PDB file of N, CA and C in Angstrom:
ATOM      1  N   UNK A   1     -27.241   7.047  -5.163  1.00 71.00           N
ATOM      2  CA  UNK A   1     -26.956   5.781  -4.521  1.00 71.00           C
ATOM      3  C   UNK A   1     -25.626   5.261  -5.051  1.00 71.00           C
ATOM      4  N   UNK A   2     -24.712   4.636  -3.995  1.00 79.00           N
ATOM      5  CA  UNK A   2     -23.461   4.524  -4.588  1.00 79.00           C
ATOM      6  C   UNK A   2     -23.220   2.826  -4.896  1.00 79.00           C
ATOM      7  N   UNK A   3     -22.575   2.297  -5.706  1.00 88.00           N
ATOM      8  CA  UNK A   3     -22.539   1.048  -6.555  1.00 88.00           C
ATOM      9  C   UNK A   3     -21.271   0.196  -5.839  1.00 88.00           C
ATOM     10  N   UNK A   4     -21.123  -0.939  -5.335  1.00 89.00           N
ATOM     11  CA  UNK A   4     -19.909  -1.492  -4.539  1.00 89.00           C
ATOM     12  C   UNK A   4     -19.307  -1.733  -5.709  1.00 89.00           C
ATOM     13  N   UNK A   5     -18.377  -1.023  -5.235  1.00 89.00           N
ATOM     14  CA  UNK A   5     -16.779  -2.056  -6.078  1.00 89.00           C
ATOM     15  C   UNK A   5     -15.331  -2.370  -5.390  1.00 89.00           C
ATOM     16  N   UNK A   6     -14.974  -2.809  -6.193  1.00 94.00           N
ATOM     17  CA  UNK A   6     -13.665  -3.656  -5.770  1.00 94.00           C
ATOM     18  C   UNK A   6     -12.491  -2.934  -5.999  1.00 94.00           C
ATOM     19  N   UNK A   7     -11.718  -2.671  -5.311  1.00 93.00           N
ATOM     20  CA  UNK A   7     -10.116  -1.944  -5.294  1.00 93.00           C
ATOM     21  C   UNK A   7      -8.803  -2.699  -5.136  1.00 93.00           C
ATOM     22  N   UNK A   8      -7.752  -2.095  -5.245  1.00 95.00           N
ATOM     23  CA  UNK A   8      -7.014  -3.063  -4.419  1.00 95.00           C
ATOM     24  C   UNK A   8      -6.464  -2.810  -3.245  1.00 95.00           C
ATOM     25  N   UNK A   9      -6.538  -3.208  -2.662  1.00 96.00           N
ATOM     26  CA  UNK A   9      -6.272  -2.973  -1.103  1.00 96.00           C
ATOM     27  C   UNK A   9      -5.540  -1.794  -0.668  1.00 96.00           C
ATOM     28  N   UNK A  10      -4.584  -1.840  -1.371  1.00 95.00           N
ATOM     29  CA  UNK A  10      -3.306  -0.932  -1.172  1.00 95.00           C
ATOM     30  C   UNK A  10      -3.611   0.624  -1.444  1.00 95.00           C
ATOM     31  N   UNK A  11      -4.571   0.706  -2.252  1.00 94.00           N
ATOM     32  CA  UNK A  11      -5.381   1.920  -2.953  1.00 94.00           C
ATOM     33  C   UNK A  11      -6.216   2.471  -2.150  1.00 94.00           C
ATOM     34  N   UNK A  12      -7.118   1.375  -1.072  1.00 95.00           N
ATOM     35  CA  UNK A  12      -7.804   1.742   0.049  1.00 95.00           C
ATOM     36  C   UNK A  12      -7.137   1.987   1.170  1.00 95.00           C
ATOM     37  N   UNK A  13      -6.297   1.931   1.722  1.00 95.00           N
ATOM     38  CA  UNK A  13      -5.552   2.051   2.967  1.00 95.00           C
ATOM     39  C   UNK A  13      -4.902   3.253   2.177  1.00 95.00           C
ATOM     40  N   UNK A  14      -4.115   3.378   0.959  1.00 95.00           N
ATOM     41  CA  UNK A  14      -3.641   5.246   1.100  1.00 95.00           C
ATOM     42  C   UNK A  14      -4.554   5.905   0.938  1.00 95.00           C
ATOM     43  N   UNK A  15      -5.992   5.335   0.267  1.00 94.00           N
ATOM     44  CA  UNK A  15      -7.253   6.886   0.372  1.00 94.00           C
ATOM     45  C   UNK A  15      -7.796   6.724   1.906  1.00 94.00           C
ATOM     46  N   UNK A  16      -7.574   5.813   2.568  1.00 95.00           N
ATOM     47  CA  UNK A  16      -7.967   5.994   4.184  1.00 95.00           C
ATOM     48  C   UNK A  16      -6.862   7.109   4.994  1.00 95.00           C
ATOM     49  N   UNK A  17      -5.995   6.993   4.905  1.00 95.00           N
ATOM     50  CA  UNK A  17      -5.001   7.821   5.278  1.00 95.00           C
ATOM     51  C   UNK A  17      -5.221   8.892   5.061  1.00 95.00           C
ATOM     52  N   UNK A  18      -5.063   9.739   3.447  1.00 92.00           N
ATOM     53  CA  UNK A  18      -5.309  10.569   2.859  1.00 92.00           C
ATOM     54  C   UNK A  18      -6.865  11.673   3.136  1.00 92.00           C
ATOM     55  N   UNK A  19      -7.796  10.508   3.196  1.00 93.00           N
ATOM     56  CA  UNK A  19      -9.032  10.906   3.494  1.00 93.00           C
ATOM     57  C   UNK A  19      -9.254  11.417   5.279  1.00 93.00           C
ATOM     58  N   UNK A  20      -8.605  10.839   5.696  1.00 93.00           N
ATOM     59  CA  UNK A  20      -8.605  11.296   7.449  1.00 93.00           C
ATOM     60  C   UNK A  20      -7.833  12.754   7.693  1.00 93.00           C
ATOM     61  N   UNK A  21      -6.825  12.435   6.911  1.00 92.00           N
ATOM     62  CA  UNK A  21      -5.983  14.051   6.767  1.00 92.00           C
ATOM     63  C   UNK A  21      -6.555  15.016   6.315  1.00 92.00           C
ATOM     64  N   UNK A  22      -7.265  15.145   5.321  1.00 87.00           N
ATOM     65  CA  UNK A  22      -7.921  15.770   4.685  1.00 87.00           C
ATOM     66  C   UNK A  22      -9.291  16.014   5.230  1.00 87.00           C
ATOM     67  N   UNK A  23     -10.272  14.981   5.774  1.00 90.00           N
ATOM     68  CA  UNK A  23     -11.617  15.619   6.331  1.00 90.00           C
ATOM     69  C   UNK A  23     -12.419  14.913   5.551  1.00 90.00           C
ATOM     70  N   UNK A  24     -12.188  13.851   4.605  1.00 91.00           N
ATOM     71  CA  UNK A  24     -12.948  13.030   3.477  1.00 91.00           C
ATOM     72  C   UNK A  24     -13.258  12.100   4.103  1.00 91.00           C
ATOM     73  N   UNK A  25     -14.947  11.262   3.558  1.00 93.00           N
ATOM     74  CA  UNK A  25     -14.511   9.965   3.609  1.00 93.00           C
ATOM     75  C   UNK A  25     -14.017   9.214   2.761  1.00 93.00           C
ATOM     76  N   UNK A  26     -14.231   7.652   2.697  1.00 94.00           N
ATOM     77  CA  UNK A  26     -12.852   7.235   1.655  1.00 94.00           C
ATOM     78  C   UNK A  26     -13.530   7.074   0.564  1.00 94.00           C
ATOM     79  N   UNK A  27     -14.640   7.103   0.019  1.00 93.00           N
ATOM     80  CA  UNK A  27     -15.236   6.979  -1.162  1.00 93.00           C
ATOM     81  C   UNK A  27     -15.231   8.532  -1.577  1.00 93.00           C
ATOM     82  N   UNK A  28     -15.631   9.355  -0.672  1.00 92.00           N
ATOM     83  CA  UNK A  28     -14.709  10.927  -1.290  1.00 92.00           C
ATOM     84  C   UNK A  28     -13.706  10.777  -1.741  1.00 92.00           C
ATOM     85  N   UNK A  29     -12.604  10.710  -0.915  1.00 93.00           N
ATOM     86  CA  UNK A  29     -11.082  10.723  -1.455  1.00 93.00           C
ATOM     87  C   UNK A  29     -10.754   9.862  -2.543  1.00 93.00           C
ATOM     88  N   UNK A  30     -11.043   9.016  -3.027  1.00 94.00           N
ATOM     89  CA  UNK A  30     -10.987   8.212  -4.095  1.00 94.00           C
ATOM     90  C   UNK A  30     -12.031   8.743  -5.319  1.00 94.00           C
ATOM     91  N   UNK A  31     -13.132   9.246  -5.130  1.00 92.00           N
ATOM     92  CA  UNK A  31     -13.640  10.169  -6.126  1.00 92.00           C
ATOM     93  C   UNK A  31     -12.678  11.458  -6.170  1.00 92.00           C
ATOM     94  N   UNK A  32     -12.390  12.124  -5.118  1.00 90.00           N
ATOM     95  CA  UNK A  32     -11.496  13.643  -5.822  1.00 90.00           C
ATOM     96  C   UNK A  32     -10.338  12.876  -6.622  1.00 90.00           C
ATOM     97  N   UNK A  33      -9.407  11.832  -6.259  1.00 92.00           N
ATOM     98  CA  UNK A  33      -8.545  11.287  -6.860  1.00 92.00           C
ATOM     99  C   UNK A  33      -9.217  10.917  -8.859  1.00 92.00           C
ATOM    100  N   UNK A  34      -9.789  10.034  -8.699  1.00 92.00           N
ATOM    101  CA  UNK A  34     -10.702   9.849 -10.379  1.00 92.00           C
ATOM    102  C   UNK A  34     -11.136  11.567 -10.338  1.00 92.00           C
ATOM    103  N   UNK A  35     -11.866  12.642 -10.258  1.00 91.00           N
ATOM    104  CA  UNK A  35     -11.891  13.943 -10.525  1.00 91.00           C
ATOM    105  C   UNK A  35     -10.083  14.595 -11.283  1.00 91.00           C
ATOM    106  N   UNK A  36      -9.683  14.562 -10.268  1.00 91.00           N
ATOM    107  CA  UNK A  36      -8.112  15.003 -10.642  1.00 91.00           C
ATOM    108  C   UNK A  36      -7.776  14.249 -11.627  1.00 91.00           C
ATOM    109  N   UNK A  37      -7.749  12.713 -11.815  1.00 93.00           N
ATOM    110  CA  UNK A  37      -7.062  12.030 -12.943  1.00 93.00           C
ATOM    111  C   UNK A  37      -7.944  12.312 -14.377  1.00 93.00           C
ATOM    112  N   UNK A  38      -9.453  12.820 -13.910  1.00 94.00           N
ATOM    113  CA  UNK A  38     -10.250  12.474 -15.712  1.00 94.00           C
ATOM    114  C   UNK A  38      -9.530  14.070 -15.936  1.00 94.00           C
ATOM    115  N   UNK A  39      -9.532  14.755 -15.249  1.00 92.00           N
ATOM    116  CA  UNK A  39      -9.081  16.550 -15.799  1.00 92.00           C
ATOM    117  C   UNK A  39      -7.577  16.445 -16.445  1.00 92.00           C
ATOM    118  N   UNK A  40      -6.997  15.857 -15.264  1.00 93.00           N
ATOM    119  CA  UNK A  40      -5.249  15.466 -16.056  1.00 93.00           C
ATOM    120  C   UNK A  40      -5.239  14.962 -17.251  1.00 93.00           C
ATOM    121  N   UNK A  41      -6.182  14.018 -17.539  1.00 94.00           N
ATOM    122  CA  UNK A  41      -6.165  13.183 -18.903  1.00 94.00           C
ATOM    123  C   UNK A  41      -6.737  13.891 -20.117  1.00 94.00           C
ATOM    124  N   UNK A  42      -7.853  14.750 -19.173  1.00 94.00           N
ATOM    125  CA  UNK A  42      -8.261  15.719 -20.374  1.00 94.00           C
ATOM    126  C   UNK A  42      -7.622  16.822 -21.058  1.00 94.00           C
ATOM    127  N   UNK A  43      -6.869  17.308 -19.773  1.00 92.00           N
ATOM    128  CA  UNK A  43      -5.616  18.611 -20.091  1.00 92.00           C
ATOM    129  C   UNK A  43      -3.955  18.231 -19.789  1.00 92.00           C
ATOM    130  N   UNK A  44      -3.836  17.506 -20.946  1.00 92.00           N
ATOM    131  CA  UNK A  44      -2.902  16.764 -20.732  1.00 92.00           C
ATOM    132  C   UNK A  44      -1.116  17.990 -20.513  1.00 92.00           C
ATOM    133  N   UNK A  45      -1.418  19.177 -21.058  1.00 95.00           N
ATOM    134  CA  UNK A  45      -0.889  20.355 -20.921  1.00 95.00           C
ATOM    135  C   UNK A  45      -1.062  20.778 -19.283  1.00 95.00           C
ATOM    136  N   UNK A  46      -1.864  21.052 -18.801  1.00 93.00           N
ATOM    137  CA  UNK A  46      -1.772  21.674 -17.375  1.00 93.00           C
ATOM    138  C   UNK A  46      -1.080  21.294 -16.345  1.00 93.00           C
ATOM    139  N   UNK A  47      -0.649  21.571 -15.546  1.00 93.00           N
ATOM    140  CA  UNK A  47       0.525  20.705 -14.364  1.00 93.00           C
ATOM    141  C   UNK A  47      -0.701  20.462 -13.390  1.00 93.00           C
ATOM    142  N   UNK A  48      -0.644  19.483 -12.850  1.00 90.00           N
ATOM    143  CA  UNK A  48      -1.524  18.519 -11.881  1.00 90.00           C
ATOM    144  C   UNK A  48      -1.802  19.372 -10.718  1.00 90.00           C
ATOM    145  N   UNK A  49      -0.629  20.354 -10.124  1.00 91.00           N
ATOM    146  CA  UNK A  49      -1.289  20.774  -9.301  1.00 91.00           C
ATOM    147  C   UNK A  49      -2.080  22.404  -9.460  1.00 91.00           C
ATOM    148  N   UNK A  50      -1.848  23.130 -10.978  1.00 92.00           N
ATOM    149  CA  UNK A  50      -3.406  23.822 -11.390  1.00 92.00           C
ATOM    150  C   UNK A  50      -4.200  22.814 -11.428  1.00 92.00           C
ATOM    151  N   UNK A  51      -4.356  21.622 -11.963  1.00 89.00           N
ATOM    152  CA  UNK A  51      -6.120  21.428 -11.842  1.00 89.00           C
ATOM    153  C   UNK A  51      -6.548  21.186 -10.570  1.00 89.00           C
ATOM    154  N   UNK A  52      -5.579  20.499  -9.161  1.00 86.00           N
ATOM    155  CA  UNK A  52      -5.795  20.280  -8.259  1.00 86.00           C
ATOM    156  C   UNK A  52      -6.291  22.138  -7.276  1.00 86.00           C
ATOM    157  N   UNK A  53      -5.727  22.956  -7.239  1.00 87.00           N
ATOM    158  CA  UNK A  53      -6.041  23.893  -7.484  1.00 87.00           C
ATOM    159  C   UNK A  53      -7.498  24.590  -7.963  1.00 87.00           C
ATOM    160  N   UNK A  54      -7.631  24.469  -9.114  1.00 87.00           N
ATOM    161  CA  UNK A  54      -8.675  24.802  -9.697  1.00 87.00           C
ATOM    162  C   UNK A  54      -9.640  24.077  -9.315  1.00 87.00           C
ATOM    163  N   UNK A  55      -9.808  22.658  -8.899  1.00 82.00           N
ATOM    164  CA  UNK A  55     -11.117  21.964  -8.205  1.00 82.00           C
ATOM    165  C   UNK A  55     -11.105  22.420  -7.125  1.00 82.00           C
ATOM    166  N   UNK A  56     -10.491  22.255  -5.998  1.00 80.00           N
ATOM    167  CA  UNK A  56     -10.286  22.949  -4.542  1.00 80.00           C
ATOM    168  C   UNK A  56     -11.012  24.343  -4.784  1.00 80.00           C
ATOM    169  N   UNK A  57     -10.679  25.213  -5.665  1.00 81.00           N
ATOM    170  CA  UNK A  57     -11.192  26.752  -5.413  1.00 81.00           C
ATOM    171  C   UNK A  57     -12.932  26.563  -6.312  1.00 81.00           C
ATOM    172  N   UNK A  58     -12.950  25.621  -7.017  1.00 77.00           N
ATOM    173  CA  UNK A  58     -14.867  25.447  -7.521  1.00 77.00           C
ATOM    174  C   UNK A  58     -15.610  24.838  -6.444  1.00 77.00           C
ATOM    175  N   UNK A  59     -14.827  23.934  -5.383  1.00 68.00           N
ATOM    176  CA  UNK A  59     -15.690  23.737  -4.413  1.00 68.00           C
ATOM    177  C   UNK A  59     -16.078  24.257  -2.932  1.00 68.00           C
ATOM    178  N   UNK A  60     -15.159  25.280  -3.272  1.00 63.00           N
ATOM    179  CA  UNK A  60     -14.838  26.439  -1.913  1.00 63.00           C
ATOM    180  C   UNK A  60     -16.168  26.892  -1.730  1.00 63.00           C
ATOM    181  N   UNK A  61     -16.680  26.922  -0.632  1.00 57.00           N
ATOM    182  CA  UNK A  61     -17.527  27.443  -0.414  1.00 57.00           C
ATOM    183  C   UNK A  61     -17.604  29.238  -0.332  1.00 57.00           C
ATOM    184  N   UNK A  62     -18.829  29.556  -1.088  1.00 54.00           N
ATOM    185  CA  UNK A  62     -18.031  31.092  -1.916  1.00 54.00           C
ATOM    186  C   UNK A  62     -18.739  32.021  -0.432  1.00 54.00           C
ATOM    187  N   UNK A  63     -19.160  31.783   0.169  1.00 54.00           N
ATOM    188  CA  UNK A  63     -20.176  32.691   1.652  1.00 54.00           C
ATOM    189  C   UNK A  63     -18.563  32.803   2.596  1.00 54.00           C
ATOM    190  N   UNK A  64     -18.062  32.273   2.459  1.00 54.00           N
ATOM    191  CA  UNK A  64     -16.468  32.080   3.499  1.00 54.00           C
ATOM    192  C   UNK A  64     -15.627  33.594   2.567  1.00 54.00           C
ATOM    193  N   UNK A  65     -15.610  33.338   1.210  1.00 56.00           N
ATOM    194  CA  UNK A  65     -14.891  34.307   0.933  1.00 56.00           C
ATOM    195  C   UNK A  65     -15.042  36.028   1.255  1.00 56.00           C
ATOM    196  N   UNK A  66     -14.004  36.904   1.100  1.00 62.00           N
ATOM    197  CA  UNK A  66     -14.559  38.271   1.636  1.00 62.00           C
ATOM    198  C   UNK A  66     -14.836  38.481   0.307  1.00 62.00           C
ATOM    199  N   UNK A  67     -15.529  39.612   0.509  1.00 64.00           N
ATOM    200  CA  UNK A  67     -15.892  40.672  -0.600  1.00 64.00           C
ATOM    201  C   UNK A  67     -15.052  41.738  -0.380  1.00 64.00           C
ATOM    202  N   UNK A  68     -14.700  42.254  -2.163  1.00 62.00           N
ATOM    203  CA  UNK A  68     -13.950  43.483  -2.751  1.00 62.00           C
ATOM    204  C   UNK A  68     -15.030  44.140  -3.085  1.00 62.00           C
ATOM    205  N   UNK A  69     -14.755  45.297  -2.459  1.00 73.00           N
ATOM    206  CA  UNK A  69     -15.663  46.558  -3.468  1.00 73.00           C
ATOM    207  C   UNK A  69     -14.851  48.077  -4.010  1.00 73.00           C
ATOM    208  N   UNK A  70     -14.758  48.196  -5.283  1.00 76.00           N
ATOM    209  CA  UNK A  70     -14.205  48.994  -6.077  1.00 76.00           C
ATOM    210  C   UNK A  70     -15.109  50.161  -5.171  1.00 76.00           C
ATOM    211  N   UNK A  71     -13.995  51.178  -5.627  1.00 70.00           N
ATOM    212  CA  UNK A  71     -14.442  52.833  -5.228  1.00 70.00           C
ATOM    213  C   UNK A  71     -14.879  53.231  -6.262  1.00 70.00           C
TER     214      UNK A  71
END
């Protein structure tokens, strides 16, 4: 169950944007945004767009990908 809170405006109209482009709704897009920022803060070494990267490919749905099979 999700908890109301308060933003500032300006924050909601670019995750509305963002979120329509993308296929999100806006409480998605503003959660992947906090996702991306707690990882940045945690790996303060990694460039933003590996971790952006690296979340995108953990939530890939893995049935879409092909399969390799060694000889």
């Amino acid at each position: 169950m999700g908890i109301p809170i308060r933003i500032d405006e300006t924050i909601y109209k670019q995750a509305k944007v963002i979120a329509n482009a993308e296929f999100r709704s806006i409480p998605n897009q503003i959660e992947y945004w906090i996702q991306i920022g707690r990882c940045a803060l945690d790996n303060p070494d990694l460039p933003i767009e590996f971790i952006r990267d690296t979340l995108i490919s953990k939530n890939t749905d893995r049935s879409l990908a092909e399969t390799f099979e060694f000889e």
